[in-house]
Amino acid sequence: MSKPVFPNLIIAGFPKCGTHALLHNLGHHPDIHAHPHELGFFEKPDASRSAYQSHFRSDCLWNVEKSPLYAVNRDAMRRMASLVPAARVILCIRHPIQAVHSFYHFRVFEFLNGFRSGVDPARYSFETWVLEEPPVRHFSIQYFRYMDHMLEHVFSCFPPDQIHVVIQERMMADMAAGMGRVFQWLGLSSLPDAFEVKLKFHGEQYRYPHIDYHTPGYRAAVDKLWDLYERPNQALRSRLGDPLPEWDVFDRMYARGAT
């Protein structure tokens, strides 16, 4: 019987930022066991430790779990730091307004249309959803203002050398290099050729066909999001010591006054 172990590599954030694809890619490495489901153990104070540990393997160098809401949960991060203080933590981020578009696409056109009949798409237009729907307002403010959560919930719980930030746009631009940086941080060699060809990154950036990008309402929604994220984005660049040049194209696209 294998010895019970906790994961020592945790993808803790953020939603709609390529966490699933990263887990998929990590799982191809022979020294990594990647559990495929979001367990949310550290969000549940009464969850069974033995049941949680049963998902991981003591014969693997790295056991990874992905629950992208950990990073926005203060108690979850504290519990994680208490139970697995030596764990490595990965944070995936992307341009916040792009992330909101992705979440809207998932929530409205995959969830609502998939599980509810008679949904009026006009009722759930992007601008209506952003400007009027409380859930997305909460999601937008809480989850994609990365600076607030990274400082308060993550960097206060783990030292910088145990945290790796994956920029989704950078990963997509050169996936092999991006995964190579992750493996190097973990002290692992790059994947053999047999694994290299299997690497995939699913979060392609494109303009969603069901969003009308040219209405005044859409522009008003984007202006609201821009006002939410402009300051935190600049603070994030400063905190990471990274100008995030991959975000410049989106800043030009979404800035107030952009056409």
mmCIF file of C-alpha atoms in Angstrom:
data_model
loop_
_atom_site.group_PDB
_atom_site.id
_atom_site.type_symbol
_atom_site.label_atom_id
_atom_site.label_comp_id
_atom_site.label_asym_id
_atom_site.label_seq_id
_atom_site.Cartn_x
_atom_site.Cartn_y
_atom_site.Cartn_z
ATOM 1 C CA MET A 1 0.000 0.000 0.000
ATOM 2 C CA SER A 2 1.383 3.403 -0.949
ATOM 3 C CA LYS A 3 2.036 5.999 1.706
ATOM 4 C CA PRO A 4 -0.669 8.716 1.901
ATOM 5 C CA VAL A 5 0.588 12.006 0.503
ATOM 6 C CA PHE A 6 -0.716 15.487 -0.068
ATOM 7 C CA PRO A 7 -0.138 17.219 -3.404
ATOM 8 C CA ASN A 8 3.084 19.200 -3.512
ATOM 9 C CA LEU A 9 2.137 21.221 -6.597
ATOM 10 C CA ILE A 10 -1.113 23.174 -6.624
ATOM 11 C CA ILE A 11 -2.625 25.224 -9.436
ATOM 12 C CA ALA A 12 -4.430 27.733 -7.228
ATOM 13 C CA GLY A 13 -5.728 30.296 -9.737
ATOM 14 C CA PHE A 14 -7.298 31.732 -11.734
ATOM 15 C CA PRO A 15 -10.551 30.677 -13.475
ATOM 16 C CA LYS A 16 -10.717 30.911 -17.290
ATOM 17 C CA CYS A 17 -6.962 31.455 -17.480
ATOM 18 C CA GLY A 18 -5.774 28.150 -18.919
ATOM 19 C CA THR A 19 -5.571 26.123 -15.704
ATOM 20 C CA HIS A 20 -7.158 23.033 -17.236
ATOM 21 C CA ALA A 21 -4.808 23.076 -20.206
ATOM 22 C CA LEU A 22 -1.804 23.508 -17.932
ATOM 23 C CA LEU A 23 -2.873 20.526 -15.825
ATOM 24 C CA HIS A 24 -3.310 18.505 -19.004
ATOM 25 C CA ASN A 25 0.191 19.405 -20.147
ATOM 26 C CA LEU A 26 1.802 18.708 -16.789
ATOM 27 C CA GLY A 27 0.200 15.277 -16.704
ATOM 28 C CA HIS A 28 2.247 14.152 -19.714
ATOM 29 C CA HIS A 29 5.467 14.294 -17.723
ATOM 30 C CA PRO A 30 6.478 10.904 -16.293
ATOM 31 C CA ASP A 31 7.486 12.456 -12.963
ATOM 32 C CA ILE A 32 4.133 14.186 -12.451
ATOM 33 C CA HIS A 33 0.800 12.749 -11.360
ATOM 34 C CA ALA A 34 -1.942 15.211 -12.277
ATOM 35 C CA HIS A 35 -5.334 14.604 -10.723
ATOM 36 C CA PRO A 36 -7.914 15.479 -13.401
ATOM 37 C CA HIS A 37 -10.648 16.935 -11.199
ATOM 38 C CA GLU A 38 -11.019 20.048 -9.071
ATOM 39 C CA LEU A 39 -11.165 18.722 -5.525
ATOM 40 C CA GLY A 40 -11.399 21.998 -3.618
ATOM 41 C CA PHE A 41 -10.077 20.303 -0.485
ATOM 42 C CA PHE A 42 -8.569 23.411 1.080
ATOM 43 C CA GLU A 43 -11.890 25.220 0.739
ATOM 44 C CA LYS A 44 -13.588 22.596 2.934
ATOM 45 C CA PRO A 45 -12.483 22.635 6.590
ATOM 46 C CA ASP A 46 -14.301 19.377 7.346
ATOM 47 C CA ALA A 47 -13.163 17.445 4.273
ATOM 48 C CA SER A 48 -11.554 14.055 4.871
ATOM 49 C CA ARG A 49 -7.773 14.168 4.637
ATOM 50 C CA SER A 50 -7.489 10.460 3.925
ATOM 51 C CA ALA A 51 -10.036 10.673 1.114
ATOM 52 C CA TYR A 52 -8.167 13.629 -0.376
ATOM 53 C CA GLN A 53 -4.795 11.911 -0.110
ATOM 54 C CA SER A 54 -6.172 8.819 -1.844
ATOM 55 C CA HIS A 55 -6.127 10.773 -5.108
ATOM 56 C CA PHE A 56 -2.330 11.112 -5.103
ATOM 57 C CA ARG A 57 0.618 8.759 -5.545
ATOM 58 C CA SER A 58 3.633 8.427 -3.292
ATOM 59 C CA ASP A 59 5.711 7.005 -6.157
ATOM 60 C CA CYS A 60 5.588 10.275 -8.131
ATOM 61 C CA LEU A 61 7.998 13.143 -7.635
ATOM 62 C CA TRP A 62 5.225 15.691 -8.097
ATOM 63 C CA ASN A 63 1.527 15.362 -7.350
ATOM 64 C CA VAL A 64 -0.544 18.209 -8.734
ATOM 65 C CA GLU A 65 -4.063 19.360 -7.974
ATOM 66 C CA LYS A 66 -5.961 22.149 -9.729
ATOM 67 C CA SER A 67 -8.625 24.188 -7.963
ATOM 68 C CA PRO A 68 -8.510 27.685 -9.488
ATOM 69 C CA LEU A 69 -10.615 29.331 -6.786
ATOM 70 C CA TYR A 70 -8.095 28.685 -4.012
ATOM 71 C CA ALA A 71 -6.282 31.934 -4.758
ATOM 72 C CA VAL A 72 -9.375 34.032 -4.086
ATOM 73 C CA ASN A 73 -10.177 32.273 -0.827
ATOM 74 C CA ARG A 74 -8.225 33.629 2.118
ATOM 75 C CA ASP A 75 -9.048 30.701 4.392
ATOM 76 C CA ALA A 76 -8.183 28.138 1.733
ATOM 77 C CA MET A 77 -4.729 29.632 1.215
ATOM 78 C CA ARG A 78 -4.067 29.708 4.944
ATOM 79 C CA ARG A 79 -5.147 26.093 5.282
ATOM 80 C CA MET A 80 -2.936 25.144 2.367
ATOM 81 C CA ALA A 81 0.070 26.892 3.890
ATOM 82 C CA SER A 82 -0.555 25.120 7.191
ATOM 83 C CA LEU A 83 -0.940 21.606 5.770
ATOM 84 C CA VAL A 84 1.537 21.726 2.879
ATOM 85 C CA PRO A 85 3.953 24.589 3.636
ATOM 86 C CA ALA A 86 6.567 23.282 1.189
ATOM 87 C CA ALA A 87 4.139 23.000 -1.730
ATOM 88 C CA ARG A 88 4.736 24.841 -4.977
ATOM 89 C CA VAL A 89 1.895 27.089 -6.135
ATOM 90 C CA ILE A 90 1.102 28.002 -9.735
ATOM 91 C CA LEU A 91 -1.045 30.992 -10.655
ATOM 92 C CA CYS A 92 -2.344 31.288 -14.216
ATOM 93 C CA ILE A 93 -3.389 34.757 -15.313
ATOM 94 C CA ARG A 94 -4.548 36.383 -18.522
ATOM 95 C CA HIS A 95 -5.677 39.870 -19.448
ATOM 96 C CA PRO A 96 -8.678 40.405 -17.150
ATOM 97 C CA ILE A 97 -11.060 41.703 -19.800
ATOM 98 C CA GLN A 98 -10.244 38.736 -22.003
ATOM 99 C CA ALA A 99 -10.947 36.488 -19.028
ATOM 100 C CA VAL A 100 -14.344 38.115 -18.509
ATOM 101 C CA HIS A 101 -15.211 37.530 -22.170
ATOM 102 C CA SER A 102 -14.247 33.886 -21.738
ATOM 103 C CA PHE A 103 -16.290 33.508 -18.576
ATOM 104 C CA TYR A 104 -19.301 35.119 -20.235
ATOM 105 C CA HIS A 105 -18.995 32.703 -23.152
ATOM 106 C CA PHE A 106 -18.783 29.724 -20.811
ATOM 107 C CA ARG A 107 -21.485 30.780 -18.407
ATOM 108 C CA VAL A 108 -24.111 31.987 -20.854
ATOM 109 C CA PHE A 109 -23.659 30.030 -24.045
ATOM 110 C CA GLU A 110 -22.396 26.741 -22.627
ATOM 111 C CA PHE A 111 -24.092 26.562 -19.246
ATOM 112 C CA LEU A 112 -27.369 28.417 -19.736
ATOM 113 C CA ASN A 113 -28.059 27.222 -23.266
ATOM 114 C CA GLY A 114 -26.953 23.736 -22.342
ATOM 115 C CA PHE A 115 -29.092 23.275 -19.255
ATOM 116 C CA ARG A 116 -32.014 25.661 -19.635
ATOM 117 C CA SER A 117 -34.509 25.776 -22.450
ATOM 118 C CA GLY A 118 -36.087 28.964 -23.691
ATOM 119 C CA VAL A 119 -33.215 31.243 -22.699
ATOM 120 C CA ASP A 120 -33.381 34.552 -24.537
ATOM 121 C CA PRO A 121 -29.804 35.357 -25.671
ATOM 122 C CA ALA A 122 -30.677 39.061 -25.845
ATOM 123 C CA ARG A 123 -31.412 38.988 -22.123
ATOM 124 C CA TYR A 124 -27.880 37.771 -21.590
ATOM 125 C CA SER A 125 -25.991 40.045 -23.941
ATOM 126 C CA PHE A 126 -22.450 40.820 -22.869
ATOM 127 C CA GLU A 127 -23.295 44.381 -21.896
ATOM 128 C CA THR A 128 -26.428 43.389 -19.971
ATOM 129 C CA TRP A 129 -24.526 40.692 -18.169
ATOM 130 C CA VAL A 130 -21.614 42.927 -17.195
ATOM 131 C CA LEU A 131 -23.596 46.038 -16.334
ATOM 132 C CA GLU A 132 -26.683 44.535 -14.712
ATOM 133 C CA GLU A 133 -26.048 41.004 -13.464
ATOM 134 C CA PRO A 134 -24.680 40.854 -9.878
ATOM 135 C CA PRO A 135 -22.916 37.468 -10.317
ATOM 136 C CA VAL A 136 -20.659 38.646 -13.106
ATOM 137 C CA ARG A 137 -19.993 41.923 -11.332
ATOM 138 C CA HIS A 138 -18.828 39.975 -8.287
ATOM 139 C CA PHE A 139 -16.828 37.595 -10.457
ATOM 140 C CA SER A 140 -15.161 40.413 -12.369
ATOM 141 C CA ILE A 141 -14.193 42.434 -9.330
ATOM 142 C CA GLN A 142 -13.140 39.568 -7.103
ATOM 143 C CA TYR A 143 -11.433 37.107 -9.406
ATOM 144 C CA PHE A 144 -9.568 39.107 -12.013
ATOM 145 C CA ARG A 145 -8.122 41.896 -9.925
ATOM 146 C CA TYR A 146 -5.112 39.642 -9.550
ATOM 147 C CA MET A 147 -2.982 42.101 -7.628
ATOM 148 C CA ASP A 148 -5.338 42.188 -4.666
ATOM 149 C CA HIS A 149 -5.541 38.428 -4.329
ATOM 150 C CA MET A 150 -1.922 37.636 -5.160
ATOM 151 C CA LEU A 151 -0.657 39.933 -2.431
ATOM 152 C CA GLU A 152 -3.223 39.194 0.227
ATOM 153 C CA HIS A 153 -3.884 35.496 -0.233
ATOM 154 C CA VAL A 154 -0.864 33.958 -1.906
ATOM 155 C CA PHE A 155 2.347 35.892 -1.359
ATOM 156 C CA SER A 156 1.443 36.299 2.300
ATOM 157 C CA CYS A 157 1.198 32.506 2.641
ATOM 158 C CA PHE A 158 4.079 31.230 0.497
ATOM 159 C CA PRO A 159 7.558 32.611 -0.258
ATOM 160 C CA PRO A 160 8.191 33.902 -3.790
ATOM 161 C CA ASP A 161 10.415 30.969 -4.778
ATOM 162 C CA GLN A 162 7.467 28.619 -4.239
ATOM 163 C CA ILE A 163 5.181 30.598 -6.554
ATOM 164 C CA HIS A 164 5.230 30.507 -10.344
ATOM 165 C CA VAL A 165 3.048 32.803 -12.432
ATOM 166 C CA VAL A 166 1.989 31.582 -15.867
ATOM 167 C CA ILE A 167 0.932 34.297 -18.317
ATOM 168 C CA GLN A 168 -1.625 32.606 -20.549
ATOM 169 C CA GLU A 169 -0.920 34.786 -23.577
ATOM 170 C CA ARG A 170 2.817 34.079 -23.249
ATOM 171 C CA MET A 171 2.211 30.359 -22.907
ATOM 172 C CA MET A 172 0.050 30.345 -26.013
ATOM 173 C CA ALA A 173 2.625 32.262 -28.041
ATOM 174 C CA ASP A 174 5.341 29.669 -27.335
ATOM 175 C CA MET A 175 3.947 26.663 -25.549
ATOM 176 C CA ALA A 176 7.133 24.600 -25.559
ATOM 177 C CA ALA A 177 9.105 27.449 -23.975
ATOM 178 C CA GLY A 178 6.356 28.150 -21.458
ATOM 179 C CA MET A 179 6.115 24.543 -20.346
ATOM 180 C CA GLY A 180 9.897 24.389 -20.278
ATOM 181 C CA ARG A 181 9.962 27.233 -17.753
ATOM 182 C CA VAL A 182 7.495 25.369 -15.546
ATOM 183 C CA PHE A 183 9.482 22.128 -15.713
ATOM 184 C CA GLN A 184 12.730 23.959 -14.974
ATOM 185 C CA TRP A 185 11.132 25.590 -11.920
ATOM 186 C CA LEU A 186 10.146 22.102 -10.748
ATOM 187 C CA GLY A 187 13.657 20.787 -11.291
ATOM 188 C CA LEU A 188 12.547 18.518 -14.130
ATOM 189 C CA SER A 189 13.942 17.987 -17.582
ATOM 190 C CA SER A 190 11.908 19.046 -20.578
ATOM 191 C CA LEU A 191 9.540 16.470 -21.968
ATOM 192 C CA PRO A 192 10.974 13.883 -24.347
ATOM 193 C CA ASP A 193 10.018 14.280 -27.983
ATOM 194 C CA ALA A 194 7.280 11.696 -27.590
ATOM 195 C CA PHE A 195 5.574 13.962 -25.107
ATOM 196 C CA GLU A 196 6.377 17.278 -26.781
ATOM 197 C CA VAL A 197 4.075 16.538 -29.692
ATOM 198 C CA LYS A 198 1.187 15.811 -27.338
ATOM 199 C CA LEU A 199 1.248 19.191 -25.642
ATOM 200 C CA LYS A 200 -1.914 21.179 -26.160
ATOM 201 C CA PHE A 201 -3.168 24.544 -25.057
ATOM 202 C CA HIS A 202 -6.901 24.895 -25.400
ATOM 203 C CA GLY A 203 -7.627 28.552 -24.598
ATOM 204 C CA GLU A 204 -7.390 30.106 -28.032
ATOM 205 C CA GLN A 205 -8.095 33.827 -28.095
ATOM 206 C CA TYR A 206 -10.649 34.887 -30.625
ATOM 207 C CA ARG A 207 -13.563 37.213 -31.001
ATOM 208 C CA TYR A 208 -16.667 35.427 -29.865
ATOM 209 C CA PRO A 209 -19.177 35.340 -32.745
ATOM 210 C CA HIS A 210 -22.208 35.924 -30.511
ATOM 211 C CA ILE A 211 -20.879 39.207 -29.074
ATOM 212 C CA ASP A 212 -21.611 42.406 -30.979
ATOM 213 C CA TYR A 213 -18.429 44.411 -30.471
ATOM 214 C CA HIS A 214 -19.772 47.551 -32.153
ATOM 215 C CA THR A 215 -22.719 48.603 -29.996
ATOM 216 C CA PRO A 216 -22.621 51.518 -27.538
ATOM 217 C CA GLY A 217 -23.712 49.062 -24.851
ATOM 218 C CA TYR A 218 -20.707 46.839 -25.452
ATOM 219 C CA ARG A 219 -18.405 49.851 -25.262
ATOM 220 C CA ALA A 220 -20.014 50.911 -21.975
ATOM 221 C CA ALA A 221 -19.453 47.435 -20.544
ATOM 222 C CA VAL A 222 -15.812 47.428 -21.605
ATOM 223 C CA ASP A 223 -15.313 50.916 -20.148
ATOM 224 C CA LYS A 224 -16.622 49.648 -16.818
ATOM 225 C CA LEU A 225 -14.228 46.711 -16.909
ATOM 226 C CA TRP A 226 -11.345 48.958 -17.965
ATOM 227 C CA ASP A 227 -11.973 51.199 -14.966
ATOM 228 C CA LEU A 228 -11.923 48.153 -12.689
ATOM 229 C CA TYR A 229 -8.679 46.733 -13.993
ATOM 230 C CA GLU A 230 -6.453 49.562 -15.220
ATOM 231 C CA ARG A 231 -4.935 50.349 -11.816
ATOM 232 C CA PRO A 232 -4.616 46.736 -10.615
ATOM 233 C CA ASN A 233 -3.015 45.746 -13.920
ATOM 234 C CA GLN A 234 -0.334 48.405 -13.570
ATOM 235 C CA ALA A 235 0.255 47.410 -9.958
ATOM 236 C CA LEU A 236 0.551 43.788 -11.052
ATOM 237 C CA ARG A 237 3.208 44.648 -13.617
ATOM 238 C CA SER A 238 5.171 46.433 -10.914
ATOM 239 C CA ARG A 239 4.783 43.613 -8.391
ATOM 240 C CA LEU A 240 5.903 40.944 -10.841
ATOM 241 C CA GLY A 241 8.681 43.070 -12.313
ATOM 242 C CA ASP A 242 7.232 42.124 -15.691
ATOM 243 C CA PRO A 243 5.811 44.666 -18.177
ATOM 244 C CA LEU A 244 3.475 41.974 -19.559
ATOM 245 C CA PRO A 245 3.948 43.086 -23.174
ATOM 246 C CA GLU A 246 1.485 40.426 -24.310
ATOM 247 C CA TRP A 247 -1.277 42.501 -22.726
ATOM 248 C CA ASP A 248 -0.458 45.678 -24.652
ATOM 249 C CA VAL A 249 -2.620 44.706 -27.615
ATOM 250 C CA PHE A 250 -5.614 44.245 -25.322
ATOM 251 C CA ASP A 251 -4.921 47.493 -23.499
ATOM 252 C CA ARG A 252 -5.061 49.294 -26.825
ATOM 253 C CA MET A 253 -8.243 47.452 -27.742
ATOM 254 C CA TYR A 254 -10.105 48.057 -24.495
ATOM 255 C CA ALA A 255 -8.783 51.395 -23.213
ATOM 256 C CA ARG A 256 -11.260 54.230 -22.848
ATOM 257 C CA GLY A 257 -11.530 56.056 -26.150
ATOM 258 C CA ALA A 258 -10.406 53.050 -28.181
ATOM 259 C CA THR A 259 -12.379 52.336 -31.318
#
